[in-house]
Coordinates of C-alpha atoms in Angstrom, one line a residue:
M1 CA 9.6 -8.4 -22.4
S2 CA 11.3 -11.6 -21.0
T3 CA 9.9 -13.5 -18.2
I4 CA 10.4 -12.4 -14.8
K5 CA 11.9 -15.2 -12.5
N6 CA 14.4 -13.8 -10.2
I7 CA 12.7 -11.1 -7.3
A8 CA 14.3 -9.2 -4.5
I9 CA 12.1 -7.2 -2.4
A10 CA 13.1 -4.5 0.1
G11 CA 10.7 -4.3 3.1
G12 CA 9.9 -7.9 3.1
S13 CA 9.1 -8.3 6.8
G14 CA 6.6 -5.5 7.4
L15 CA 2.8 -5.3 6.9
V16 CA 2.7 -5.2 3.5
G17 CA 6.2 -7.2 2.7
K18 CA 5.0 -10.6 4.3
P19 CA 1.9 -11.3 2.2
I20 CA 4.1 -10.2 -0.5
V21 CA 6.6 -12.7 0.0
N22 CA 4.2 -15.5 1.0
A23 CA 2.5 -15.0 -2.3
L24 CA 5.4 -15.1 -4.4
L25 CA 6.6 -18.1 -2.7
K26 CA 3.1 -19.5 -3.1
S27 CA 3.1 -19.2 -6.6
G28 CA 6.3 -21.2 -7.3
K29 CA 7.0 -19.1 -9.8
F30 CA 10.0 -17.1 -8.7
T31 CA 13.2 -17.3 -7.0
L32 CA 13.4 -14.6 -4.0
T33 CA 15.7 -12.6 -2.7
A34 CA 14.8 -10.5 0.9
L35 CA 17.1 -7.3 1.4
V36 CA 17.6 -6.3 4.8
R37 CA 19.7 -4.0 6.8
E38 CA 23.0 -5.2 8.3
S39 CA 21.6 -4.7 11.9
S40 CA 18.1 -6.2 10.7
T41 CA 16.9 -9.6 13.1
S42 CA 14.0 -10.4 10.6
T43 CA 13.3 -13.7 9.8
F44 CA 12.0 -15.2 6.5
P45 CA 10.1 -18.1 5.0
S46 CA 12.4 -21.1 3.9
G47 CA 13.3 -20.8 0.4
V48 CA 14.1 -17.1 0.6
K49 CA 17.6 -16.1 0.4
V50 CA 18.5 -13.1 2.8
V51 CA 21.3 -10.7 1.6
K52 CA 22.0 -7.8 3.9
V53 CA 22.8 -4.3 2.5
D54 CA 23.6 -1.1 3.1
F55 CA 20.6 0.7 1.9
D56 CA 22.3 4.1 1.8
S57 CA 24.9 3.0 -0.7
V58 CA 24.0 2.7 -4.4
A59 CA 27.0 0.4 -4.5
S60 CA 26.0 -2.0 -2.2
L61 CA 22.5 -2.1 -3.2
T62 CA 23.7 -2.6 -7.1
E63 CA 25.9 -5.7 -5.9
A64 CA 22.9 -7.3 -4.5
L65 CA 20.7 -6.6 -7.1
K66 CA 23.0 -8.2 -9.9
G67 CA 21.2 -10.8 -11.8
Q68 CA 17.7 -10.1 -10.3
D69 CA 14.8 -9.4 -12.9
A70 CA 12.7 -7.3 -10.6
L71 CA 12.6 -5.2 -7.3
V72 CA 9.6 -4.8 -5.1
S73 CA 10.1 -2.2 -2.4
A74 CA 7.6 -2.7 0.3
I75 CA 9.6 -0.2 2.9
G76 CA 7.5 1.7 5.1
N77 CA 7.1 5.2 5.6
A78 CA 10.1 6.2 7.6
A79 CA 12.6 4.5 4.7
L80 CA 10.6 6.1 1.7
Q81 CA 13.3 9.1 1.2
G82 CA 15.7 6.2 0.2
Q83 CA 13.6 4.8 -3.1
N84 CA 15.3 6.9 -5.2
H85 CA 18.5 4.9 -4.5
L86 CA 16.8 1.5 -5.4
V87 CA 16.0 3.0 -8.6
D88 CA 19.6 4.0 -9.2
A89 CA 20.8 0.6 -8.1
A90 CA 18.2 -1.2 -9.9
V91 CA 19.1 0.5 -13.3
A92 CA 23.0 -0.1 -12.5
A93 CA 22.5 -3.8 -12.2
G94 CA 20.0 -4.3 -15.2
V95 CA 16.8 -4.8 -13.2
S96 CA 14.0 -4.5 -15.5
R97 CA 11.2 -3.9 -13.3
F98 CA 10.8 -1.6 -10.1
L99 CA 7.7 -1.7 -7.8
P100 CA 7.8 0.9 -5.6
S101 CA 6.3 1.2 -2.3
E102 CA 3.0 2.8 -3.9
F103 CA 0.5 0.4 -2.0
G104 CA -2.1 2.7 -0.8
S105 CA -4.1 6.0 -2.2
N106 CA -4.6 6.8 -5.7
L107 CA -1.6 9.1 -6.3
D108 CA -2.5 9.8 -10.2
N109 CA -5.4 12.0 -8.6
A110 CA -4.2 15.1 -8.5
K111 CA -5.7 15.9 -5.3
A112 CA -4.4 13.4 -2.9
G113 CA -0.8 13.4 -5.0
A114 CA -0.6 17.3 -3.5
L115 CA -0.7 15.8 -0.1
P116 CA 2.1 16.2 1.8
V117 CA 1.9 12.9 3.4
F118 CA 2.8 11.4 -0.1
G119 CA 5.7 13.5 -1.1
Y120 CA 8.0 10.8 -1.2
K121 CA 6.3 8.5 -3.0
V122 CA 5.3 11.0 -5.6
A123 CA 8.8 12.0 -5.5
T124 CA 9.8 8.3 -6.2
A125 CA 7.1 7.6 -9.2
N126 CA 8.4 11.0 -11.0
Y127 CA 11.8 10.0 -10.7
S128 CA 11.1 6.3 -12.2
K129 CA 8.8 7.8 -14.8
E130 CA 12.0 10.1 -15.6
I131 CA 14.5 7.2 -15.5
A132 CA 12.7 4.8 -17.4
A133 CA 12.1 7.9 -20.5
S134 CA 16.1 7.6 -20.6
N135 CA 16.5 3.9 -19.9
P136 CA 14.1 1.7 -22.2
A137 CA 15.0 -1.5 -20.6
F138 CA 14.2 -0.1 -16.6
T139 CA 10.3 -0.4 -16.6
Y140 CA 7.6 0.6 -13.4
T141 CA 4.7 -0.4 -12.1
F142 CA 2.6 1.5 -9.5
I143 CA 0.1 -0.6 -7.7
R144 CA -2.5 1.4 -6.2
T145 CA -4.7 -0.5 -3.3
G146 CA -6.7 1.6 -1.4
A147 CA -7.0 1.2 2.3
F148 CA -5.5 -2.1 3.9
L149 CA -8.9 -3.7 4.6
E150 CA -7.7 -5.8 7.8
S151 CA -5.4 -4.0 9.9
G152 CA -7.5 -0.7 9.1
L153 CA -10.2 -2.8 10.8
E154 CA -8.3 -4.0 13.5
N155 CA -6.9 -0.6 14.7
N156 CA -10.2 1.5 14.5
M157 CA -8.7 3.8 11.2
L158 CA -11.4 2.7 9.2
I159 CA -14.5 2.7 12.0
D160 CA -14.0 2.5 15.6
S161 CA -15.7 -1.0 16.5
Q162 CA -15.1 -0.5 20.2
S163 CA -15.7 2.5 21.7
G164 CA -19.4 3.0 21.1
K165 CA -18.7 6.7 19.3
P166 CA -17.4 5.9 16.2
R167 CA -15.5 8.8 13.7
I168 CA -17.5 9.4 10.6
F169 CA -15.7 12.0 8.1
D170 CA -18.5 14.2 6.5
S171 CA -21.5 12.4 5.7
G172 CA -20.2 9.0 5.6
D173 CA -21.1 7.9 2.4
Q174 CA -18.3 8.7 0.4
L175 CA -17.1 4.8 -1.3
W176 CA -13.4 4.2 -0.8
S177 CA -11.6 1.2 -2.4
A178 CA -10.0 -1.7 0.3
I179 CA -8.2 -4.5 -0.2
T180 CA -7.3 -7.5 2.0
L181 CA -3.2 -8.2 2.3
E182 CA -3.5 -11.5 0.8
S183 CA -5.0 -9.8 -2.2
V184 CA -1.8 -7.0 -2.3
G185 CA 0.2 -10.0 -2.4
Q186 CA -1.4 -11.3 -5.3
S187 CA -1.4 -8.2 -6.8
V188 CA 2.4 -8.4 -7.2
V189 CA 2.0 -11.7 -8.5
G190 CA 0.2 -10.7 -11.2
V191 CA 2.0 -7.5 -12.1
L192 CA 5.2 -9.8 -12.3
T193 CA 3.1 -12.6 -14.5
H194 CA 1.9 -9.9 -17.0
P195 CA 5.0 -7.6 -17.4
E196 CA 4.2 -6.4 -20.8
E197 CA 0.4 -5.4 -20.0
T198 CA 2.1 -4.0 -16.9
R199 CA 4.7 -1.9 -18.0
N200 CA 5.2 1.7 -17.0
R201 CA 2.1 2.3 -15.9
A202 CA -0.5 2.2 -12.7
V203 CA -2.6 -0.6 -12.0
Y204 CA -5.6 -0.3 -9.8
V205 CA -6.9 -3.3 -7.3
Q206 CA -9.4 -3.6 -4.8
S207 CA -11.2 -6.2 -2.9
I208 CA -14.4 -4.2 -2.1
A209 CA -15.4 -0.4 -2.3
T210 CA -17.3 0.3 0.6
S211 CA -18.2 3.4 2.7
Q212 CA -18.1 4.2 6.4
N213 CA -21.7 4.3 6.8
K214 CA -21.8 0.9 5.5
L215 CA -19.2 -0.7 8.0
L216 CA -21.3 1.3 10.8
D217 CA -24.2 -0.8 9.9
V218 CA -22.1 -3.9 10.2
V219 CA -20.9 -3.1 13.6
K220 CA -24.7 -2.2 14.4
K221 CA -25.5 -5.7 13.5
L222 CA -22.6 -7.3 15.5
T223 CA -23.4 -5.0 18.5
P224 CA -27.0 -5.4 19.2
G225 CA -26.7 -4.3 23.0
K226 CA -24.5 -1.5 22.1
T227 CA -25.7 2.0 21.6
Q228 CA -23.4 3.5 18.8
E229 CA -23.0 7.6 19.0
P230 CA -21.3 8.5 15.6
Q231 CA -18.8 11.6 15.9
Y232 CA -19.1 13.1 12.9
V233 CA -15.9 15.1 11.5
S234 CA -15.4 17.3 8.4
T235 CA -12.3 16.2 6.5
E236 CA -11.9 19.9 5.6
D237 CA -11.4 21.0 9.1
V238 CA -8.9 17.7 9.4
F239 CA -7.2 19.2 5.7
N240 CA -7.1 22.7 7.4
D241 CA -5.9 21.4 11.2
S242 CA -3.0 19.7 9.5
N243 CA -1.7 22.3 7.1
A244 CA -1.5 24.5 10.5
K245 CA 0.5 22.6 12.0
L246 CA 2.6 21.5 9.3
A247 CA 3.1 25.0 8.9
K248 CA 4.3 25.6 12.6
G249 CA 6.6 22.5 11.7
N250 CA 4.8 19.6 13.3
Y251 CA 5.3 17.0 10.8
S252 CA 4.1 14.0 13.9
E253 CA 2.1 11.2 13.0
G254 CA -0.9 12.5 13.9
V255 CA -0.6 15.1 11.5
M256 CA 0.4 13.1 8.6
F257 CA -2.1 10.9 9.5
G258 CA -5.1 13.4 9.1
Y259 CA -3.8 13.7 5.7
I260 CA -4.2 10.1 4.9
F261 CA -8.1 10.5 6.3
V262 CA -8.8 13.3 3.8
A263 CA -7.3 11.2 1.1
M264 CA -9.5 8.1 1.8
F265 CA -13.1 9.9 3.0
G266 CA -12.8 13.0 1.4
E267 CA -14.5 13.8 -2.0
G268 CA -12.6 14.4 -5.2
Y269 CA -9.5 12.2 -4.1
G270 CA -10.1 9.3 -6.2
A271 CA -10.0 6.8 -3.6
A272 CA -12.9 4.8 -5.1
Y273 CA -11.7 2.9 -8.3
E274 CA -13.8 3.5 -11.5
T275 CA -12.0 0.5 -12.8
T276 CA -10.0 -2.5 -11.9
D277 CA -7.3 -4.5 -12.9
N278 CA -8.4 -7.3 -11.0
E279 CA -9.2 -9.6 -13.5
L280 CA -5.6 -9.2 -15.3
L281 CA -4.0 -9.6 -11.8
G282 CA -6.1 -12.2 -10.6
V283 CA -7.3 -10.2 -7.7
T284 CA -10.6 -11.6 -6.3
S285 CA -13.8 -9.4 -5.0
L286 CA -15.2 -9.6 -1.5
T287 CA -18.8 -8.8 -0.5
E288 CA -20.4 -7.3 2.3
A289 CA -20.7 -10.7 4.2
D290 CA -17.1 -11.0 3.9
V291 CA -16.4 -8.0 5.4
E292 CA -18.7 -8.8 8.0
D293 CA -16.7 -12.0 8.7
I294 CA -13.3 -10.0 9.1
L295 CA -15.5 -7.8 11.6
K296 CA -16.7 -10.5 13.4
P297 CA -13.6 -11.3 15.8
I298 CA -12.4 -7.9 15.6
V299 CA -15.8 -6.8 17.4
A300 CA -15.8 -9.9 19.6
R301 CA -12.7 -9.0 21.2
A302 CA -13.3 -5.6 21.7
N303 CA -16.7 -5.9 23.2

């Protein structure tokens, strides 16, 4: 496969998109174009070409993608149902590599992939495989990252470091992979600089594999005068509760986050990666001490 040089990114101003843009620019290896909606007021670093498109129009996307070697999607959950338009446009424009917005849970795991919250992601992955099978010039890579470490700690999703009553799922000992946003960006750079090794497959990257109890130990260390009273919750109960609400037509964020918690903390969902592509993609690992350093300012602000 020829060298990838010209990159287009959709969702480049979001939580995941920003570190990807920064990493691509920092590498100095790519020419970057950000695709944004007509109504967008997002700003990007100098060196990024901004092109306004209609994400509901394959024709508009195709025109914007002409001359691009790769398309990275970092779009958020609200727009995931439109990713197949990106695939169709990429094929029509002759884009050789597509990275869909797969960052997160291990959707190659059958239990995780069956969770309703991931329906659009799984559909796009399957569509990408189908299109690649009949169009050899079109290829894909799915990047599995696990939980986003900084934001997950900041918003108490991974561990509640503020209330003194952290919610612990099941025993709290279940291991799961997590990654810094900087390393998410590096993983994209790694894929695009190793196109043949990452062709038509999922890659797995992580900064660390940890558990809620390990994080709770850090919180206790950082709040020596504060009593921590863990509130234990069953992932099976969370799963059943989300199912019951979904059956009644409740598609709220709370219902969907229930499934995400199950995928991260439940047993058998493949949340802790047995092997990774860290070395190939240039992603560095963290130690428990590094995680403590990330938690320190978060705990300090809250306590």
